[in-house]
Short mmCIF file of C-alpha atoms in Angstrom, two decimals:
data_model
loop_
_atom_site.label_atom_id
_atom_site.label_comp_id
_atom_site.label_asym_id
_atom_site.label_seq_id
_atom_site.Cartn_x
_atom_site.Cartn_y
_atom_site.Cartn_z
CA MET A 1 -35.56 11.17 -4.78
CA GLY A 2 -38.06 8.46 -4.01
CA LYS A 3 -37.69 8.97 -0.25
CA SER A 4 -39.70 10.86 2.29
CA LYS A 5 -38.37 14.38 2.79
CA LYS A 6 -36.65 15.15 6.06
CA PRO A 7 -36.96 18.80 7.09
CA HIS A 8 -33.71 20.66 6.76
CA GLN A 9 -32.30 22.53 9.72
CA ASN A 10 -33.54 26.12 9.43
CA ILE A 11 -31.22 28.38 11.40
CA SER A 12 -34.21 30.23 12.78
CA LYS A 13 -32.55 31.42 15.96
CA GLY A 14 -30.48 33.80 13.86
CA PHE A 15 -33.08 34.83 11.30
CA ASP A 16 -36.38 36.51 10.94
CA GLN A 17 -39.22 34.08 11.56
CA THR A 18 -40.32 34.47 7.95
CA GLY A 19 -37.20 32.53 6.99
CA ASP A 20 -35.77 35.49 5.07
CA TRP A 21 -31.98 35.07 5.27
CA ARG A 22 -31.53 38.79 4.51
CA LEU A 23 -32.88 39.77 7.93
CA PRO A 24 -30.34 38.55 10.53
CA ILE A 25 -31.22 38.91 14.20
CA GLN A 26 -28.48 37.29 16.28
CA THR A 27 -25.86 36.08 13.82
CA THR A 28 -22.23 37.01 14.35
CA LYS A 29 -20.60 38.97 11.56
CA LEU A 30 -17.02 38.44 10.47
CA SER A 31 -16.13 41.98 11.52
CA GLU A 32 -17.37 41.57 15.10
CA PRO A 33 -14.59 41.09 17.66
CA CYS A 34 -13.82 37.71 19.18
CA ASP A 35 -15.78 35.67 16.70
CA ARG A 36 -13.95 32.42 17.32
CA HIS A 37 -14.87 30.88 13.97
CA ALA A 38 -13.70 33.92 12.02
CA LEU A 39 -10.46 34.13 13.99
CA TYR A 40 -9.83 30.40 13.55
CA GLN A 41 -10.28 30.64 9.80
CA GLU A 42 -7.95 33.62 9.52
CA ALA A 43 -5.28 32.49 11.97
CA VAL A 44 -5.22 28.70 11.67
CA GLN A 45 -6.54 27.58 8.31
CA SER A 46 -4.94 27.84 4.87
CA PRO A 47 -7.51 26.22 2.55
CA ALA A 48 -5.85 27.44 -0.64
CA GLY A 49 -2.70 25.54 0.32
CA ASP A 50 -4.64 22.35 1.04
CA ILE A 51 -6.49 22.65 -2.27
CA SER A 52 -3.25 23.15 -4.20
CA TYR A 53 -2.03 19.81 -2.82
CA ILE A 54 -5.40 18.20 -3.53
CA LEU A 55 -5.11 19.17 -7.19
CA LYS A 56 -1.47 18.08 -7.34
CA PHE A 57 -2.24 14.67 -5.85
CA PHE A 58 -5.28 14.19 -8.07
CA ARG A 59 -3.31 14.92 -11.25
CA GLN A 60 -0.46 12.68 -10.16
CA TYR A 61 -2.44 9.65 -9.04
CA VAL A 62 -5.78 9.77 -10.86
CA GLY A 63 -5.20 11.52 -14.16
CA LEU A 64 -5.76 14.66 -16.14
CA GLN A 65 -9.53 14.85 -15.73
CA VAL A 66 -10.66 17.78 -13.62
CA PRO A 67 -12.02 16.97 -10.14
CA LEU A 68 -15.26 18.86 -9.59
CA HIS A 69 -17.03 17.45 -6.53
CA LEU A 70 -15.32 17.63 -3.12
CA ARG A 71 -16.55 16.32 0.21
CA GLU A 72 -15.04 17.84 3.34
CA ASP A 73 -15.53 15.63 6.38
CA PHE A 74 -15.26 17.06 9.90
CA SER A 75 -15.80 20.30 7.99
CA GLY A 76 -16.63 22.71 10.84
CA THR A 77 -17.36 26.00 9.09
CA SER A 78 -16.65 24.32 5.72
CA PHE A 79 -14.01 26.86 4.75
CA ILE A 80 -12.35 24.39 2.37
CA CYS A 81 -15.72 23.71 0.69
CA ALA A 82 -16.33 27.40 0.07
CA THR A 83 -12.79 28.07 -1.12
CA TRP A 84 -13.05 25.10 -3.48
CA CYS A 85 -16.29 26.39 -5.00
CA LYS A 86 -15.16 30.01 -5.31
CA ALA A 87 -12.32 29.09 -7.65
CA ASP A 88 -14.53 27.50 -10.33
CA VAL A 89 -18.28 27.82 -10.85
CA ARG A 90 -18.37 24.23 -12.11
CA ARG A 91 -17.22 22.91 -8.74
CA THR A 92 -19.53 21.60 -6.05
CA ALA A 93 -18.87 20.65 -2.44
CA LEU A 94 -20.43 18.83 0.49
CA GLY A 95 -19.46 19.67 4.07
CA VAL A 96 -20.19 17.13 6.82
CA ASP A 97 -19.89 17.71 10.56
CA VAL A 98 -21.73 16.89 13.79
CA ASP A 99 -21.50 20.52 14.97
CA GLY A 100 -24.64 22.24 13.72
CA GLU A 101 -23.57 25.61 15.13
CA ALA A 102 -20.29 25.61 13.18
CA LEU A 103 -22.08 24.52 10.01
CA ALA A 104 -24.68 27.27 10.43
CA TRP A 105 -21.92 29.86 10.83
CA GLY A 106 -20.19 28.49 7.76
CA TRP A 107 -23.32 28.62 5.62
CA ILE A 108 -23.99 32.22 6.62
CA HIS A 109 -20.45 33.55 6.27
CA ASN A 110 -18.84 31.25 3.72
CA GLY A 111 -21.76 29.87 1.72
CA GLN A 112 -23.46 33.21 1.19
CA ALA A 113 -20.19 34.63 -0.14
CA LEU A 114 -20.44 32.40 -3.22
CA LEU A 115 -21.66 33.93 -6.44
CA GLY A 116 -25.29 33.30 -7.31
CA GLN A 117 -27.34 30.89 -5.23
CA PRO A 118 -25.06 28.99 -2.83
CA GLU A 119 -27.18 25.84 -3.04
CA ASN A 120 -26.09 25.51 -6.69
CA GLN A 121 -22.57 24.72 -5.52
CA MET A 122 -22.48 23.81 -1.84
CA CYS A 123 -24.43 21.76 0.68
CA LEU A 124 -23.72 21.41 4.41
CA VAL A 125 -25.04 18.43 6.32
CA GLN A 126 -25.13 17.87 10.06
CA ALA A 127 -24.21 14.22 10.41
CA ASN A 128 -21.72 11.87 11.97
CA VAL A 129 -19.10 10.70 9.45
CA LEU A 130 -19.84 7.19 10.71
CA GLN A 131 -23.32 7.50 9.21
CA ASN A 132 -23.90 6.35 5.64
CA LEU A 133 -25.02 9.46 3.78
CA ALA A 134 -26.19 7.29 0.91
CA THR A 135 -29.23 6.62 3.12
CA TYR A 136 -30.13 10.33 3.29
CA PRO A 137 -32.60 11.58 4.52
CA GLU A 138 -32.45 8.86 7.20
CA ALA A 139 -28.84 9.94 7.86
CA GLY A 140 -28.01 13.60 8.18
CA GLN A 141 -29.83 16.90 8.12
CA ILE A 142 -29.29 19.74 5.66
CA VAL A 143 -28.25 23.04 7.23
CA ALA A 144 -29.85 26.03 5.52
CA ASP A 145 -30.78 29.54 6.53
CA GLN A 146 -34.15 29.83 4.88
CA LEU A 147 -37.21 27.77 4.06
CA LEU A 148 -36.18 25.88 0.96
CA ARG A 149 -38.27 25.59 -2.14
CA PRO A 150 -38.59 22.03 -3.54
CA ALA A 151 -36.13 22.82 -6.33
CA GLN A 152 -33.56 24.09 -3.83
CA GLN A 153 -34.03 21.02 -1.64
CA GLU A 154 -33.53 18.80 -4.67
CA GLN A 155 -30.37 20.66 -5.65
CA LEU A 156 -28.85 20.23 -2.20
CA GLU A 157 -29.72 16.55 -2.10
CA GLN A 158 -27.88 16.04 -5.37
CA HIS A 159 -24.69 17.30 -3.71
CA ILE A 160 -25.17 14.76 -0.90
CA LEU A 161 -25.62 11.76 -3.17
CA ARG A 162 -23.15 12.72 -5.90
CA PRO A 163 -20.02 10.50 -5.85
CA ALA A 164 -17.02 12.49 -4.66
CA ASP A 165 -13.92 13.05 -6.78
CA VAL A 166 -12.14 14.14 -3.60
CA ILE A 167 -12.87 13.41 0.06
CA CYS A 168 -10.71 15.16 2.64
CA ALA A 169 -10.48 14.86 6.42
CA LEU A 170 -7.99 17.56 7.38
CA ASN A 171 -6.90 19.42 10.52
CA PHE A 172 -5.88 16.01 11.93
CA SER A 173 -9.53 15.05 12.22
CA VAL A 174 -8.90 11.30 12.02
CA PHE A 175 -7.52 11.67 15.55
CA LEU A 176 -11.08 12.38 16.73
CA LEU A 177 -11.89 8.71 16.12
CA SER A 178 -10.74 6.74 19.13
CA SER A 179 -11.06 3.08 18.13
CA ARG A 180 -9.83 0.93 15.26
CA GLN A 181 -13.43 -0.10 14.58
CA GLU A 182 -14.48 3.54 14.16
CA VAL A 183 -11.53 4.40 11.93
CA VAL A 184 -11.92 1.46 9.55
CA GLU A 185 -15.69 1.96 9.36
CA TYR A 186 -15.17 5.61 8.49
CA PHE A 187 -12.64 4.67 5.82
CA ARG A 188 -15.06 2.12 4.33
CA LEU A 189 -17.86 4.68 4.18
CA ALA A 190 -15.53 7.24 2.59
CA ARG A 191 -14.43 4.77 -0.07
CA ALA A 192 -18.04 3.86 -0.84
CA ALA A 193 -18.87 7.55 -1.35
CA MET A 194 -16.11 8.11 -3.90
CA ASN A 195 -16.38 8.31 -7.69
CA ALA A 196 -15.66 4.70 -8.63
CA GLU A 197 -16.48 5.38 -12.28
CA ASP A 198 -13.74 7.95 -12.91
CA GLY A 199 -11.52 7.54 -9.84
CA GLY A 200 -10.70 9.85 -6.96
CA ILE A 201 -8.60 10.46 -3.86
CA PHE A 202 -9.22 10.37 -0.14
CA LEU A 203 -6.90 12.78 1.67
CA LEU A 204 -6.19 12.98 5.37
CA ASP A 205 -3.45 14.60 7.42
CA MET A 206 -1.58 13.50 10.52
CA LEU A 207 1.16 14.64 12.85
CA GLY A 208 3.72 12.78 14.92
CA GLY A 209 7.24 12.55 16.22
CA HIS A 210 8.58 13.74 19.55
CA ALA A 211 6.92 17.16 19.27
CA ALA A 212 3.49 15.55 18.92
CA GLU A 213 3.98 13.48 22.06
CA SER A 214 5.03 16.32 24.35
CA VAL A 215 3.33 18.85 26.61
CA VAL A 216 4.15 22.17 24.93
CA LYS A 217 2.88 25.66 24.15
CA LEU A 218 3.73 27.03 20.72
CA HIS A 219 2.94 30.36 19.12
CA ARG A 220 2.04 29.93 15.46
CA GLN A 221 1.56 32.51 12.75
CA ASN A 222 -0.46 32.13 9.57
CA GLU A 223 1.81 32.92 6.62
CA ILE A 224 -1.12 34.17 4.55
CA SER A 225 -3.08 36.36 7.01
CA GLY A 226 -0.26 37.20 9.42
CA LEU A 227 -2.52 36.40 12.39
CA SER A 228 -1.15 34.23 15.18
CA TYR A 229 -2.56 31.78 17.69
CA LEU A 230 -1.37 29.74 20.67
CA TRP A 231 -1.26 25.98 20.22
CA GLU A 232 -1.16 24.13 23.54
CA GLN A 233 -0.65 20.42 24.01
CA ALA A 234 -1.88 20.25 27.58
CA ARG A 235 -1.85 16.54 28.39
CA TYR A 236 -0.43 13.43 26.74
CA ASP A 237 -0.93 9.82 27.83
CA PRO A 238 1.87 7.72 26.25
CA VAL A 239 0.11 4.40 26.91
CA LYS A 240 -3.30 5.28 25.49
CA ARG A 241 -1.74 7.80 23.05
CA GLN A 242 -4.38 10.32 24.04
CA LEU A 243 -3.60 14.02 23.55
CA THR A 244 -5.58 17.00 24.83
CA CYS A 245 -4.96 20.21 22.89
CA HIS A 246 -6.20 23.80 23.00
CA ILE A 247 -6.17 26.67 20.55
CA SER A 248 -6.24 30.19 22.01
CA LEU A 249 -6.93 33.17 19.76
CA LYS A 250 -6.67 36.93 19.97
CA ASP A 251 -8.64 39.51 18.04
CA PRO A 252 -6.08 41.78 16.33
CA GLN A 253 -8.31 44.87 16.56
CA SER A 254 -9.71 44.73 20.08
CA ARG A 255 -6.70 42.74 21.43
CA GLN A 256 -9.27 40.70 23.33
CA GLY A 257 -8.22 37.09 23.76
CA LEU A 258 -10.16 33.85 23.59
CA LYS A 259 -8.40 31.36 25.84
CA HIS A 260 -9.05 27.76 24.85
CA ALA A 261 -11.38 28.84 22.06
CA PHE A 262 -11.17 25.27 20.77
CA THR A 263 -10.31 22.09 22.66
CA TYR A 264 -9.55 18.70 21.13
CA HIS A 265 -9.29 15.24 22.65
CA TRP A 266 -7.31 13.10 20.23
CA LYS A 267 -6.15 9.55 19.81
CA VAL A 268 -2.76 9.99 18.14
CA TRP A 269 -2.69 7.24 15.55
CA THR A 270 0.57 6.28 13.86
CA ILE A 271 1.10 6.16 10.11
CA PRO A 272 1.54 2.34 10.07
CA GLU A 273 -1.74 1.92 11.96
CA VAL A 274 -3.64 4.20 9.56
CA LEU A 275 -2.09 2.54 6.50
CA GLU A 276 -3.19 -0.85 7.81
CA LEU A 277 -6.74 0.39 8.40
CA LEU A 278 -6.93 2.03 4.97
CA HIS A 279 -5.94 -1.27 3.37
CA GLU A 280 -8.48 -3.10 5.52
CA ALA A 281 -11.14 -0.68 4.28
CA GLY A 282 -10.32 -1.54 0.66
CA PHE A 283 -7.79 1.12 -0.39
CA GLU A 284 -5.06 -0.76 -2.24
CA GLU A 285 -2.88 2.26 -3.05
CA VAL A 286 -1.86 4.84 -0.44
CA HIS A 287 0.93 7.42 -0.68
CA VAL A 288 2.58 9.23 2.24
CA TRP A 289 3.88 12.79 1.90
CA MET A 290 5.78 14.35 4.83
CA ARG A 291 7.54 17.48 6.01
CA CYS A 292 9.22 18.56 9.20
CA MET A 293 7.01 20.21 11.76
CA ILE A 294 7.75 23.93 11.97
CA GLY A 295 10.33 24.66 14.65
CA THR A 296 11.82 21.15 14.74
CA GLU A 297 13.89 21.06 11.56
CA GLN A 298 16.98 23.10 12.46
CA GLU A 299 20.24 21.44 13.43
CA PRO A 300 23.64 22.87 14.41
CA GLY A 301 25.67 23.55 11.32
CA ASP A 302 22.69 23.80 8.95
CA SER A 303 23.25 26.27 6.14
CA PRO A 304 20.60 28.31 4.31
CA THR A 305 21.06 26.09 1.27
CA ASP A 306 20.40 22.88 3.19
CA ARG A 307 17.46 20.75 2.13
CA LYS A 308 15.68 21.70 5.33
CA GLY A 309 14.46 24.95 3.77
CA GLU A 310 12.61 22.97 1.16
CA MET A 311 11.02 20.78 3.80
CA GLU A 312 9.65 23.78 5.68
CA ASN A 313 7.52 24.73 2.69
CA GLU A 314 6.86 21.59 0.69
CA PHE A 315 5.75 18.06 1.42
CA GLU A 316 7.85 15.30 -0.11
CA THR A 317 6.82 11.78 -0.86
CA TYR A 318 8.14 9.24 1.62
CA ASP A 319 9.65 7.21 -1.24
CA ASP A 320 11.95 10.16 -1.99
CA ILE A 321 13.16 10.66 1.57
CA LYS A 322 13.20 7.19 3.14
CA ASN A 323 16.92 6.72 2.41
CA ASP A 324 17.97 10.17 3.65
CA SER A 325 19.09 9.39 7.21
CA ARG A 326 19.72 13.05 8.06
CA LEU A 327 16.25 14.10 7.00
CA LEU A 328 14.64 11.15 8.77
CA ALA A 329 16.42 12.25 11.94
CA ARG A 330 14.83 15.68 11.60
CA LEU A 331 11.43 14.15 10.95
CA SER A 332 11.71 12.08 14.14
CA LYS A 333 11.58 15.34 16.11
CA GLY A 334 8.21 16.25 14.63
CA TRP A 335 6.40 15.90 11.34
CA THR A 336 3.13 16.51 9.56
CA ALA A 337 1.95 14.28 6.75
CA TYR A 338 -0.65 13.88 4.04
CA LEU A 339 -1.91 10.37 3.37
CA VAL A 340 -3.35 10.04 -0.12
CA ALA A 341 -5.56 6.99 -0.67
CA VAL A 342 -6.28 6.43 -4.35
CA LEU A 343 -9.35 4.86 -5.92
CA HIS A 344 -8.67 4.18 -9.56
CA ALA A 345 -11.33 4.35 -12.24
CA ARG A 346 -13.39 1.24 -12.77
CA THR A 347 -12.09 -0.71 -15.75
CA ASP A 348 -14.84 -3.30 -16.21
#
């Protein structure tokens, strides 16, 4: 690579000191009770659904070419990365997060589930998204569970430096950035990491409306796994737009609960603010897709054939709903949205 090698992070606390990943000592298995990462993945996340929208948006806004390289920012256990790679052996993914413990768990439980050698498809890097990964190895540290051979190191570095067809920052992760300077800098770095030759998309999600600015406790159930969790919005500051949230989980086998298994301190940005910052970062084309937040869409007199049923399951582009006053009234109660920033292929 022409740069001095930076040692990757060997997850030695969970492995035999020889570096043999087949000899775990302290790692948590998926089947063990009250594994908060496993329960979060099963109860909260739906990566297949996110990926279906990624592919839909890519086809609609970029073209018919097949996106192959995905970068998941704020990736945690990198569940989206692994799900992306499992579906097609040609696909590769890069997961980026500051939490080395979550990345290590993800490499062990999600990365090792890939066919063949996981480093052929996926790389996880402990780094701040406000760091420029193009300067690797100065920025970021590879997370791996064994002593890497030079060829493996080289393979992982290729995933880091490869331009991304898709960059996603999901689970409302943009709310973790608390200042306009941080948000626009992150957007600039994301744009610079995208595939300018062939084009790509940068996808993030948001929530808002009255439900997002309230102190509430809501029980949610994952439609795929059937597992449930408690979502708690514990404190909201309407002036600073700061929201403190908790996720509590329960193991379905032991019935043992994990109160406040995850806590988030968010700055609740608005869609107009984020659109402005995306444009400032150089994205000229951004599309907004919205749907009603679950539990906020019903109105007296609604019938089963009303359009609300469609909104519970599918996102619709804002251009298609902006003149529907009844639907906009529902959205004001609470909404979730995808923002799709498009980078078109270079034409020069």
